[in-house]
């Protein structure tokens, strides 16, 4: 705020009052974002705000002024887009304001001078106390530009500037100075959290608005004030008027035409723009639109490719259609042909979808089409595309039918996929022969399709036979077949051979750049960790997949969706993040539409647990019923069994009645799956029976079934299953009078959960037993304190520590536990009591520890274990 003496001229005094009112109104109720103030840029001499209108530059300048006033600094705040005394230049007016703030008593004598710029500079040069000069709407007039540059370069660090440009490209000379921090559209855009805070709407709607508006502040605000969300916000009259009158009006006609053309492209590059629209100067115009007008941003992974705000792109595309509606098809064909020449077949499909033109299907070669389906995994886009192709055209080109069958298999429509392949044979008059299909595409699709339909044993055998027959001639298909076999190994918990299978498939997939295979290989690695119960390891696998360029996590929606389903399970299990509704729903949508049995059931089970924890039991059981119906409709027998077992467990734990409880449990004769899959179902069935017997007080039968479940879970290396079985067995033993054995079982289960990061499994079983067996609560209360001590959301350091521990595990988990208690200063007797073992056993463990860590005493052993991340 400018403060002047009573001797100040009336016009300046009036302007001061207006600026004070303006600043307060602009800042009132606005979101304070310290990242856009000097608080986040302590070494900056000048903050330069450069963005189109609607990004809140004026608000941020007002907030910078308010922050300076709150810090007790002298502050000059001017909005130069307002009106001031005629005949006074912009630079002169800023100088007068500076003198009025820093030397109000001397201002009366100085105001008669023809120029106060030198006086203002002298005051700033001798300034020891902080002063912040906040100028909104600076023009490109040479005198003000030179004045601000002089202040930036010559005044002491106590003098700081916050400046916004009035028109695009105004402050170029200032922006290149070393102590000037430019804050552009990327920084001024709202984050998702900020969007939710500003709009105060439900989370799902805020996310849709944020995604479509790209965080553009005014777009978010206008959309939030209406009942519209998502893609429809572009049709709001307020947004259309804003684009036309405030954004595009600031852009020169040649640049505006270039921007409209660029919006029509799938990928905005100068080469594509010149080719499609037959121009020759797009490079310079696109660069100017990005650097000066800030309407384009450079792609993070492709420096020669530009990106456009989604809502602005949609608006410009509509404008393009209005101007060139009759030539729309012509331009789309040129765009498609541009990508066709570059073998960018996925983008050809995207353009064909926009044009609603399926004739491009006939132009795709067999290799290109199957490359899209098998190697690049464009399942979602191809699903839409294939649906609109007439059946006669589909069967007239075998690669179309084969590609469509592939898409159907991965959309859980196996019956339709088999039907397509059978009709293809009928259409051709006979079954496809090796001469008709020398690369074995049809047989490969059928073989892998069996796996998507959970016929994993048949799929594994068929893929092995296919590799022997066609593997050398068809490396893309070989990569797909080997990847399928690796995922089958993960599903069957063949952990000892899985790493070799993944390594072998990775080599072949890398040679042919089979990114769809890389996505499935990453999923196989994560799935194996989850089935094993190693939550820390699963998180590392996901982090590695997201950072692996070959996996194409960001570019391939199918892979991203599959990884998201597994990430949901990890978040829910380790407690590091509480998944919100949109995260849960996104994972469910993908799993129920595209997921295979392991993905579907694990996602549905996790979501049901989350709903039950939130108190929404009815929603959980509706989801379980939906999954059961999906299993029945799709003929997924194993999924149906898992849903049947899981539903009764949820029902017992929530005291909910369900008709499924009357249905018989799966018998050994009902299990035609892979060996470890069969035994995993047997383990779940035995644990459910143990829970029934425990609930009914039949302790002998409960103990027998709990031990059987524990044995089966151990055989298939399901450590989370072991934890649940250990707890159930412990409750049974406790009620049978074997309290010490029960406490020992629980201590082992707690330790295992801590090592794995499987905290939710532990807490869920703890709650489950309290519900079905109230008599066990005394035992469970004894362990509640210990559970709460380690069942905390793990931080990053703990996750990294676990990674180190995996590489340095020279002592057993039980010995790590002994060391953890030793590090707390407990004696051998106290450690023995905690672990429910004898003191001699503790001493024996310490001997193993000393030998494994090459330590001379307990203290040294603790220090070595800490340095290795073991404790």
mmCIF file of C-alpha atoms in Angstrom, residues 10 41 60 70 75 81 115 129 152 164 209 264 307 329 340 353-354 423 482 517 553 635 670 685 718:
data_model
loop_
_atom_site.group_PDB
_atom_site.id
_atom_site.type_symbol
_atom_site.label_atom_id
_atom_site.label_comp_id
_atom_site.label_asym_id
_atom_site.label_seq_id
_atom_site.Cartn_x
_atom_site.Cartn_y
_atom_site.Cartn_z
ATOM 1 C CA UNK A 10 -4.800 15.246 -4.696
ATOM 2 C CA UNK A 41 11.818 -17.675 -3.779
ATOM 3 C CA UNK A 60 -1.142 -12.820 -7.120
ATOM 4 C CA UNK A 70 1.897 -8.455 6.768
ATOM 5 C CA UNK A 75 5.081 -1.571 -0.087
ATOM 6 C CA UNK A 81 -4.427 -0.871 -16.001
ATOM 7 C CA UNK A 115 11.093 13.845 -13.513
ATOM 8 C CA UNK A 129 14.939 -1.628 5.172
ATOM 9 C CA UNK A 152 16.421 -4.840 -10.815
ATOM 10 C CA UNK A 164 2.818 -8.780 -14.147
ATOM 11 C CA UNK A 209 -13.157 -30.028 -13.946
ATOM 12 C CA UNK A 264 -6.844 -30.003 -34.943
ATOM 13 C CA UNK A 307 0.632 -29.431 -25.813
ATOM 14 C CA UNK A 329 -12.857 -34.802 -43.837
ATOM 15 C CA UNK A 340 0.505 -43.302 -41.544
ATOM 16 C CA UNK A 353 -12.339 -42.358 -34.549
ATOM 17 C CA UNK A 354 -12.680 -38.576 -34.730
ATOM 18 C CA UNK A 423 -16.944 -67.328 -38.037
ATOM 19 C CA UNK A 482 6.288 -65.820 -23.283
ATOM 20 C CA UNK A 517 4.233 -57.194 -23.078
ATOM 21 C CA UNK A 553 2.923 -46.479 -18.023
ATOM 22 C CA UNK A 635 -18.002 -68.388 -17.148
ATOM 23 C CA UNK A 670 -14.385 -78.954 -8.266
ATOM 24 C CA UNK A 685 -11.932 -73.030 2.300
ATOM 25 C CA UNK A 718 0.889 -66.976 0.814
#
